[in-house]
CSV table of C-alpha atoms in Angstrom, one decimal:
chain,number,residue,atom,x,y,z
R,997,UNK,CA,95.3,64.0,115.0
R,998,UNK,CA,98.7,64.7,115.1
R,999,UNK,CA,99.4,68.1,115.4
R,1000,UNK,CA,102.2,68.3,112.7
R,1001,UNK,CA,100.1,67.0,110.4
R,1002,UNK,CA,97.8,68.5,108.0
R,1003,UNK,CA,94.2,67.5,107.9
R,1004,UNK,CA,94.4,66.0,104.2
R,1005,UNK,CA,96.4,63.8,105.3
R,1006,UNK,CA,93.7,62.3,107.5
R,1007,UNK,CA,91.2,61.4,104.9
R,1008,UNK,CA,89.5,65.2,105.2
R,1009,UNK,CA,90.0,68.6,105.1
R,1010,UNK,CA,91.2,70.4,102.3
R,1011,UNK,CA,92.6,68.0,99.0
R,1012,UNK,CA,96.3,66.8,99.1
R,1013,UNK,CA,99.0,68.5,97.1
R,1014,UNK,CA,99.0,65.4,94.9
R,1015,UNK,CA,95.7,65.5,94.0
R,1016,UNK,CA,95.6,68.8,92.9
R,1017,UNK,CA,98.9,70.3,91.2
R,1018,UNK,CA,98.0,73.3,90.3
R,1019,UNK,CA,99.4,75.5,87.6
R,1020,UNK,CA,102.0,77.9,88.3
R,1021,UNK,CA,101.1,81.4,87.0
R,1022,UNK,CA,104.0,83.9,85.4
R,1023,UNK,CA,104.3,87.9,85.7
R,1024,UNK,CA,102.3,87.6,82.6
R,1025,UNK,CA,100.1,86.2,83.5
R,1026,UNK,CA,100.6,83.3,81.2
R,1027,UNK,CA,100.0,80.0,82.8
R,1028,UNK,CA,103.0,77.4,83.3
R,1029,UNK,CA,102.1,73.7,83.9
R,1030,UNK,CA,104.5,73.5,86.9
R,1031,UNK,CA,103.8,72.9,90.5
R,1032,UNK,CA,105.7,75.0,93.2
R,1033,UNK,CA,105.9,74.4,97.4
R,1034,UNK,CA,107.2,76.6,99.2
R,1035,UNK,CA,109.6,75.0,102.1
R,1036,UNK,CA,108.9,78.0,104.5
R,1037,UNK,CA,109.7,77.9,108.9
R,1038,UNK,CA,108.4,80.1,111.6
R,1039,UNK,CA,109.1,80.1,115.2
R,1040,UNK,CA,106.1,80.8,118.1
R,1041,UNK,CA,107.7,83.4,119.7
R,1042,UNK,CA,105.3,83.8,122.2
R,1043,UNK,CA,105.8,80.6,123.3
R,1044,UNK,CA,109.3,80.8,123.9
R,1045,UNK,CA,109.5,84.2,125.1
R,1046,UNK,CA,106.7,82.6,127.9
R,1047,UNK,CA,108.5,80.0,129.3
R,1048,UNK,CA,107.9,77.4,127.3
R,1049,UNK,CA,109.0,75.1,125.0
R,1050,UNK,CA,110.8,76.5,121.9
R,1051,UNK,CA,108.1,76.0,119.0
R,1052,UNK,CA,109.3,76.0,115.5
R,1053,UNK,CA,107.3,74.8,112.6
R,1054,UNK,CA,108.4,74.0,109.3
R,1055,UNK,CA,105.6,74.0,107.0
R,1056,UNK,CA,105.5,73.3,103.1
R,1057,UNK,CA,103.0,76.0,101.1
R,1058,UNK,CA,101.6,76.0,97.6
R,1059,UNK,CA,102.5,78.5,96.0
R,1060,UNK,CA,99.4,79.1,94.1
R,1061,UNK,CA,96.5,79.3,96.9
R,1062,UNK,CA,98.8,79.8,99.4
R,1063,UNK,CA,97.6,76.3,101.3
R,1064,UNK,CA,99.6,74.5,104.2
R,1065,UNK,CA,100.4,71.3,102.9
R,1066,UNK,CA,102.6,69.6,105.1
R,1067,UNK,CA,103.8,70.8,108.4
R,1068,UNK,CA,106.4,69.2,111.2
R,1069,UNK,CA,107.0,70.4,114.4
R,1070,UNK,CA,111.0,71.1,114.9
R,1071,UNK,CA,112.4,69.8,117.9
R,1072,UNK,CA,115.1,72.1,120.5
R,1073,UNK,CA,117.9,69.5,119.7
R,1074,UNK,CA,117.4,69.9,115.8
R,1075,UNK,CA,117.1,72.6,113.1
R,1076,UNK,CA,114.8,72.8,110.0
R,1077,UNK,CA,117.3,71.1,108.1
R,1078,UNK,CA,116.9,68.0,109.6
R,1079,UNK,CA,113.1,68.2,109.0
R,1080,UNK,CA,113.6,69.2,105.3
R,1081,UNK,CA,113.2,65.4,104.3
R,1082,UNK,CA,110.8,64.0,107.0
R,1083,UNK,CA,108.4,67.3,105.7
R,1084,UNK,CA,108.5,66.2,102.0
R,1085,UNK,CA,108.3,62.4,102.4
R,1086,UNK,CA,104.1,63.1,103.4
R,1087,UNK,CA,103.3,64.2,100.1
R,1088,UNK,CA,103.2,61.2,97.8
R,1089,UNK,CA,104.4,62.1,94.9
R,1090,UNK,CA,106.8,65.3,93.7
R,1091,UNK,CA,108.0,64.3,90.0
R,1092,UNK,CA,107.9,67.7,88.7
R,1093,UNK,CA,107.4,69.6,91.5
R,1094,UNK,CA,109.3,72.5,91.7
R,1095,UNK,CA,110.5,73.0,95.5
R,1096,UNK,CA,111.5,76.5,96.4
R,1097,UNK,CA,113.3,77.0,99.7
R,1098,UNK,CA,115.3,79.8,101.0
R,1099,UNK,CA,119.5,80.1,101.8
R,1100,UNK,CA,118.9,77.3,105.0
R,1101,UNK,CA,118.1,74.6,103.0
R,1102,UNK,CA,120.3,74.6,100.0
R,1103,UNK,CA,121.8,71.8,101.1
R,1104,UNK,CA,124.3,68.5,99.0
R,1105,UNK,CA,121.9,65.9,100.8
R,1106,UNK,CA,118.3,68.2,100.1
R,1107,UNK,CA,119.3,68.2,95.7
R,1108,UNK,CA,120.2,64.7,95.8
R,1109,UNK,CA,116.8,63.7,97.6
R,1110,UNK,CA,115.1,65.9,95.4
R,1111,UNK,CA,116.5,64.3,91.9
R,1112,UNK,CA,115.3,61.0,93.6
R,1113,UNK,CA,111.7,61.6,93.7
R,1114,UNK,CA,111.6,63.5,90.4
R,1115,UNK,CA,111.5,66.5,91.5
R,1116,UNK,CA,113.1,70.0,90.9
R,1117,UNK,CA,114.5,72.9,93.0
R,1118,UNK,CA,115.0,76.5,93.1
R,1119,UNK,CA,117.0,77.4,96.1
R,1120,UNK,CA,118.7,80.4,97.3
R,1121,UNK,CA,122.6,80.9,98.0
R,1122,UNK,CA,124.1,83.2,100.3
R,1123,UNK,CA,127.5,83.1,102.2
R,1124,UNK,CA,126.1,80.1,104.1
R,1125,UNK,CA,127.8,77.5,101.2
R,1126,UNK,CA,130.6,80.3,101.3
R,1127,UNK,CA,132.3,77.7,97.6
R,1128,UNK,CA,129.1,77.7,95.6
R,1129,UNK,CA,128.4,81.6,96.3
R,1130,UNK,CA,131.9,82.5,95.6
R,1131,UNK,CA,131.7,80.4,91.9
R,1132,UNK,CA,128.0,82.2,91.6
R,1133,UNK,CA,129.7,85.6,92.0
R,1134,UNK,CA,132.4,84.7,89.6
R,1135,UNK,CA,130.1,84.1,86.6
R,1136,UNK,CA,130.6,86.8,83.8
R,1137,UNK,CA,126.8,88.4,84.6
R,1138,UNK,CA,127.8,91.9,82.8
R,1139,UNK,CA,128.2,89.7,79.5
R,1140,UNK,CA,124.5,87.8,80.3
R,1141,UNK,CA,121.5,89.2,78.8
R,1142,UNK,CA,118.7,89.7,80.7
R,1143,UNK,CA,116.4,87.0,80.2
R,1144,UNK,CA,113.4,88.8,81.7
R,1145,UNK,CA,112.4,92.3,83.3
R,1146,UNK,CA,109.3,93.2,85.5
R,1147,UNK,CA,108.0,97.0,86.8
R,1148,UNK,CA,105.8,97.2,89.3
R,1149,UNK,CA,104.3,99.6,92.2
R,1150,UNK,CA,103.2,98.4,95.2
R,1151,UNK,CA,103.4,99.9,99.0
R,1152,UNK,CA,104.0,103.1,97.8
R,1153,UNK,CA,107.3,102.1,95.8
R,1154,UNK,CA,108.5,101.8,92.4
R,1155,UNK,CA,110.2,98.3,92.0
R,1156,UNK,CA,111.9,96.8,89.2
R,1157,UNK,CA,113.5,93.7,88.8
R,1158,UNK,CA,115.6,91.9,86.2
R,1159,UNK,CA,116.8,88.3,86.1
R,1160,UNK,CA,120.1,86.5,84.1
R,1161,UNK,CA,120.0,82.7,83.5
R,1162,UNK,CA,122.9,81.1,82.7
R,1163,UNK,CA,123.3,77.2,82.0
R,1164,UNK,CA,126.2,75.9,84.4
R,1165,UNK,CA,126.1,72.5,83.4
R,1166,UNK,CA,129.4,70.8,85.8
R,1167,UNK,CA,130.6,74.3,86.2
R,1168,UNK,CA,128.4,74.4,89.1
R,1169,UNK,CA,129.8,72.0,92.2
R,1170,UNK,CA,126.5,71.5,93.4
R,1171,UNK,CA,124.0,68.4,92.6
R,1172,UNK,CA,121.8,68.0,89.5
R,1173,UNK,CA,122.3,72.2,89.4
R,1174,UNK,CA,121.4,73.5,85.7
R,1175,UNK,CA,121.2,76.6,85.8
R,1176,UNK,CA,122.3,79.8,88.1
R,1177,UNK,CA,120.4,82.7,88.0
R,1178,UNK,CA,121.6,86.5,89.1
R,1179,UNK,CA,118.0,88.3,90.4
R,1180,UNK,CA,118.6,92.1,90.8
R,1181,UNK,CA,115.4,94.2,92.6
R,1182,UNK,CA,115.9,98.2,92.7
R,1183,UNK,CA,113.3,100.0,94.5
R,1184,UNK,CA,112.6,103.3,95.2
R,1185,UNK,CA,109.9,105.2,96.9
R,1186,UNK,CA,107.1,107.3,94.2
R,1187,UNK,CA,108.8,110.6,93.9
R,1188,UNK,CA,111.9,109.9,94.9
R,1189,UNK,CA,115.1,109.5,92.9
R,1190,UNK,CA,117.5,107.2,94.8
R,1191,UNK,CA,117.7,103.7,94.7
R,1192,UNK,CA,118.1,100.7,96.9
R,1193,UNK,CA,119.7,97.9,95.4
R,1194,UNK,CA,119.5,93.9,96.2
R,1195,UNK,CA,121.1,91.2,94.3
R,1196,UNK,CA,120.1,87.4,94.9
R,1197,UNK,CA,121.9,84.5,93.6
R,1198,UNK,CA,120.1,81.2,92.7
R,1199,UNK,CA,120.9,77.9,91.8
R,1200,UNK,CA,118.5,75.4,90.2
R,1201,UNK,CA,117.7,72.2,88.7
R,1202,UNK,CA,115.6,73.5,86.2
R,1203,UNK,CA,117.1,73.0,82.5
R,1204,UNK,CA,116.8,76.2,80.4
R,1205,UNK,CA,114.2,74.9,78.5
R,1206,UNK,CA,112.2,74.2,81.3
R,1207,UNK,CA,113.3,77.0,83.7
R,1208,UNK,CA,113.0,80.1,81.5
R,1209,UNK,CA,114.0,83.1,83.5
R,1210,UNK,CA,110.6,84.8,83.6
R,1211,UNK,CA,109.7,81.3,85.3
R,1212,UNK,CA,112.9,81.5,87.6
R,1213,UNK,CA,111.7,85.0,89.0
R,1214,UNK,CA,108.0,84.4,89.3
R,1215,UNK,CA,109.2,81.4,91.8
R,1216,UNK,CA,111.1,82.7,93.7
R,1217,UNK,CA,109.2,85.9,93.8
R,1218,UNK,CA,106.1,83.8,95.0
R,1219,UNK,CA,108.8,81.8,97.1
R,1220,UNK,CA,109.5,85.7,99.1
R,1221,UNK,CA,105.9,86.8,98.8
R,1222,UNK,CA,104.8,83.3,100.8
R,1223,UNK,CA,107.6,84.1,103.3
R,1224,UNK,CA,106.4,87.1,104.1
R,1225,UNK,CA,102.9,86.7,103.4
R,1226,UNK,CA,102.1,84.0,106.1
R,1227,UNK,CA,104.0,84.7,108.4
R,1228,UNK,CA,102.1,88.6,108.7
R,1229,UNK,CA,98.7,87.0,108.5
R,1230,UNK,CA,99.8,84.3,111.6
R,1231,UNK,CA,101.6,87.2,113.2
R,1232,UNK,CA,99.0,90.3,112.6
R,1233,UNK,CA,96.1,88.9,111.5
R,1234,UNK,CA,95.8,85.7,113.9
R,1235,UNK,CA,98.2,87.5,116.9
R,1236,UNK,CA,100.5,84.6,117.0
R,1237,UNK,CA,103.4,86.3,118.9
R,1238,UNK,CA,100.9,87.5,121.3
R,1239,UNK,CA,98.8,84.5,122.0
R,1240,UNK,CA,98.6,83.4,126.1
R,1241,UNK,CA,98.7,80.0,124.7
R,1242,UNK,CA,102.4,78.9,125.8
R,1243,UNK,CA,102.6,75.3,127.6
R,1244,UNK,CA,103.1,71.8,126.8
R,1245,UNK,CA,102.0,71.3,123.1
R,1246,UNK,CA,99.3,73.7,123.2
R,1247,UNK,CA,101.4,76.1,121.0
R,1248,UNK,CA,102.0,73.4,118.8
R,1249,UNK,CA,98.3,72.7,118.1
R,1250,UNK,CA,97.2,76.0,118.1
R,1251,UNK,CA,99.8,77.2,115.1
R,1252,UNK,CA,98.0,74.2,113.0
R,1253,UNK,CA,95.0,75.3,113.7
R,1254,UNK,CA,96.3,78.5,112.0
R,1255,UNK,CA,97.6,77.2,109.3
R,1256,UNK,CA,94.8,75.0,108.7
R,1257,UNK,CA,92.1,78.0,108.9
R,1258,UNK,CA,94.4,80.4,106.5
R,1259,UNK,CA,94.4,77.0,104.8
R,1260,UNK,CA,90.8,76.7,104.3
R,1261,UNK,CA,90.4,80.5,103.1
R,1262,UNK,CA,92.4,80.3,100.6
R,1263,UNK,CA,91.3,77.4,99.2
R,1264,UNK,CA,87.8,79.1,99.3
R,1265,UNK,CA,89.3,81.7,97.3
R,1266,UNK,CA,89.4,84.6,100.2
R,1267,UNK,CA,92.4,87.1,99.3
R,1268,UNK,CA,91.8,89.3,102.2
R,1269,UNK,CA,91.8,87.2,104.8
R,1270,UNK,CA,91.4,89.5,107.6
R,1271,UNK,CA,88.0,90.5,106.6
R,1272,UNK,CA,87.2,86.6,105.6
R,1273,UNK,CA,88.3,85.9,109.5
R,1274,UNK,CA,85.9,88.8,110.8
R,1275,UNK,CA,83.3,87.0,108.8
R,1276,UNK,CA,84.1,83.6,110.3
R,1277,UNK,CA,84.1,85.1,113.7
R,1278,UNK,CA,80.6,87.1,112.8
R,1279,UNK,CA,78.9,84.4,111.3
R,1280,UNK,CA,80.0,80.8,112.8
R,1281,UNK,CA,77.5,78.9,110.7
R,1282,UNK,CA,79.1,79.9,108.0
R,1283,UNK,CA,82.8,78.9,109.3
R,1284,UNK,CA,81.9,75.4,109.9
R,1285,UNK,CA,80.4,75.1,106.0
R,1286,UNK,CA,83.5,75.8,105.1
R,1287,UNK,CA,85.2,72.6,106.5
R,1288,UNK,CA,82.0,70.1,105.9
R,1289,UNK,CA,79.5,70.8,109.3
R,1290,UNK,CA,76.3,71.6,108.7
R,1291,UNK,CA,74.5,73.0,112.0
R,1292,UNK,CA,70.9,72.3,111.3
């Protein structure tokens, strides 16, 4: 097997994206029929920092159990952007799939690829398209309502967060865009007065009756949460950084094999997959029901 590819795409292993399109699930809890991946990459930094060959994955991630879907391995000579389309074109079909991706990859050529497969985007814009982010700034947001507010604690901080839709229609100079969206996060530690402030700008394909904002911030709160989420377990849980593993392609392999192992869990349901990996490692029987081998 190919090492950039996932095993569902071998006729085993966990079920294809296009089989199962799951449903997105709101702040509220109310569920949304829409379908989200995550376009998320990580770099093996033990790898490099070991002599060898620079390992970059690019993986694609659903956002509701967290699975790999898709993952390519990202040559020296190219970036992830290069790989965006390559990634996307293994998973048959994405009409209506919502495809959330971070400041990298909001890209002319990634929309307009997108909108040919029927599919949607949610993508982040930062001073990387320095035009688009200037005309994002220069939207009247004082004189938007918030369409949708969220409190929460978690880690020991108050956080709240508001998000402002507003329909740009051909304001926008960006392909197939919709809608822009102004997310604002405050957090604070408990018992604490002061704030910290962080304002995101995003652009999307969504239409505003499709895209309501409390569906705009659960995205691309799930988009950040997968970011993060992953690449701690690969990093803390699995010891990624610090693998020995460093030569030829065994990085490469050894990263799906990762991926394809979180992949597994979470399809089984595991949320805390450090003590669903201690089990694994404990009880190897067990392990290798999970993928289909019965040791009699």
């Amino acid at each position: 097997m190919n090492a950039s590819e996932h095993p569902s795409q071998q006729g085993y292993g966990p079920p294809s994206f296009s089989d199962t399109k799951p449903d997105f699930t709101t702040n509220h809890g109310e569920p949304t029929k829409v379908a989200a991946i995550a376009i998320d990459g990580k770099e093996v930094r033990g790898a490099k920092n070991g002599g060898g060959a620079r390992v970059h994955l690019l993986a694609g991630i659903d956002h509701t159990t967290g699975a790999v879907l898709v993952q390519k391995n990202v040559s020296e000579k190219h970036n992830e952007i290069t790989y965006f389309q390559p990634l996307l074109d293994a998973i048959k079909d994405l009409k209506d799939v919502v495809i959330s991706a971070d400041a990298l990859h909001t890209q002319r050529a990634h929309a307009d690829y997108l909108h040919s497969r029927g599919g949607q985007y949610v993508l982040t814009v930062k001073a990387n398209q320095p035009k688009l982010h200037d005309q994002l700034l220069a939207l009247p947001w004082k004189q938007i309502r918030a369409g949708n507010k969220t409190r929460e604690i978690a880690n020991g901080r108050e956080i709240e967060r508001t998000v402002k839709c507003v329909s740009v229609d051909a304001g926008i100079k960006f392909p197939h865009a919709a809608q822009a969206a102004q997310i604002t996060r405050k957090s604070r530690p408990i018992g604490t007065r002061k704030w910290s402030t962080e304002t995101v700008y995003i652009v999307t394909s969504l239409t505003p009756a499709n895209g309501k904002p409390e569906l705009i911030g659960s995205l691309i709160r799930g988009h950040w949460g997968i970011e993060n989420g992953l690449h701690w377990r690969r990093d803390v849980t699995w010891r990624e950084d610090g693998s020995q593993v460093r030569r030829g392609n065994a990085p490469r392999v050894m990263a799906s094999l990762r991926n394809i192992a979180i992949t597994v869990l979470r399809l089984e349901g595991e949320t805390n997959l450090a003590k669903a990996t201690r089990g694994a490692r404990n009880y190897p029987d067990r392990a290798l029901k999970l993928i289909g081998l019965n040791i009699s």
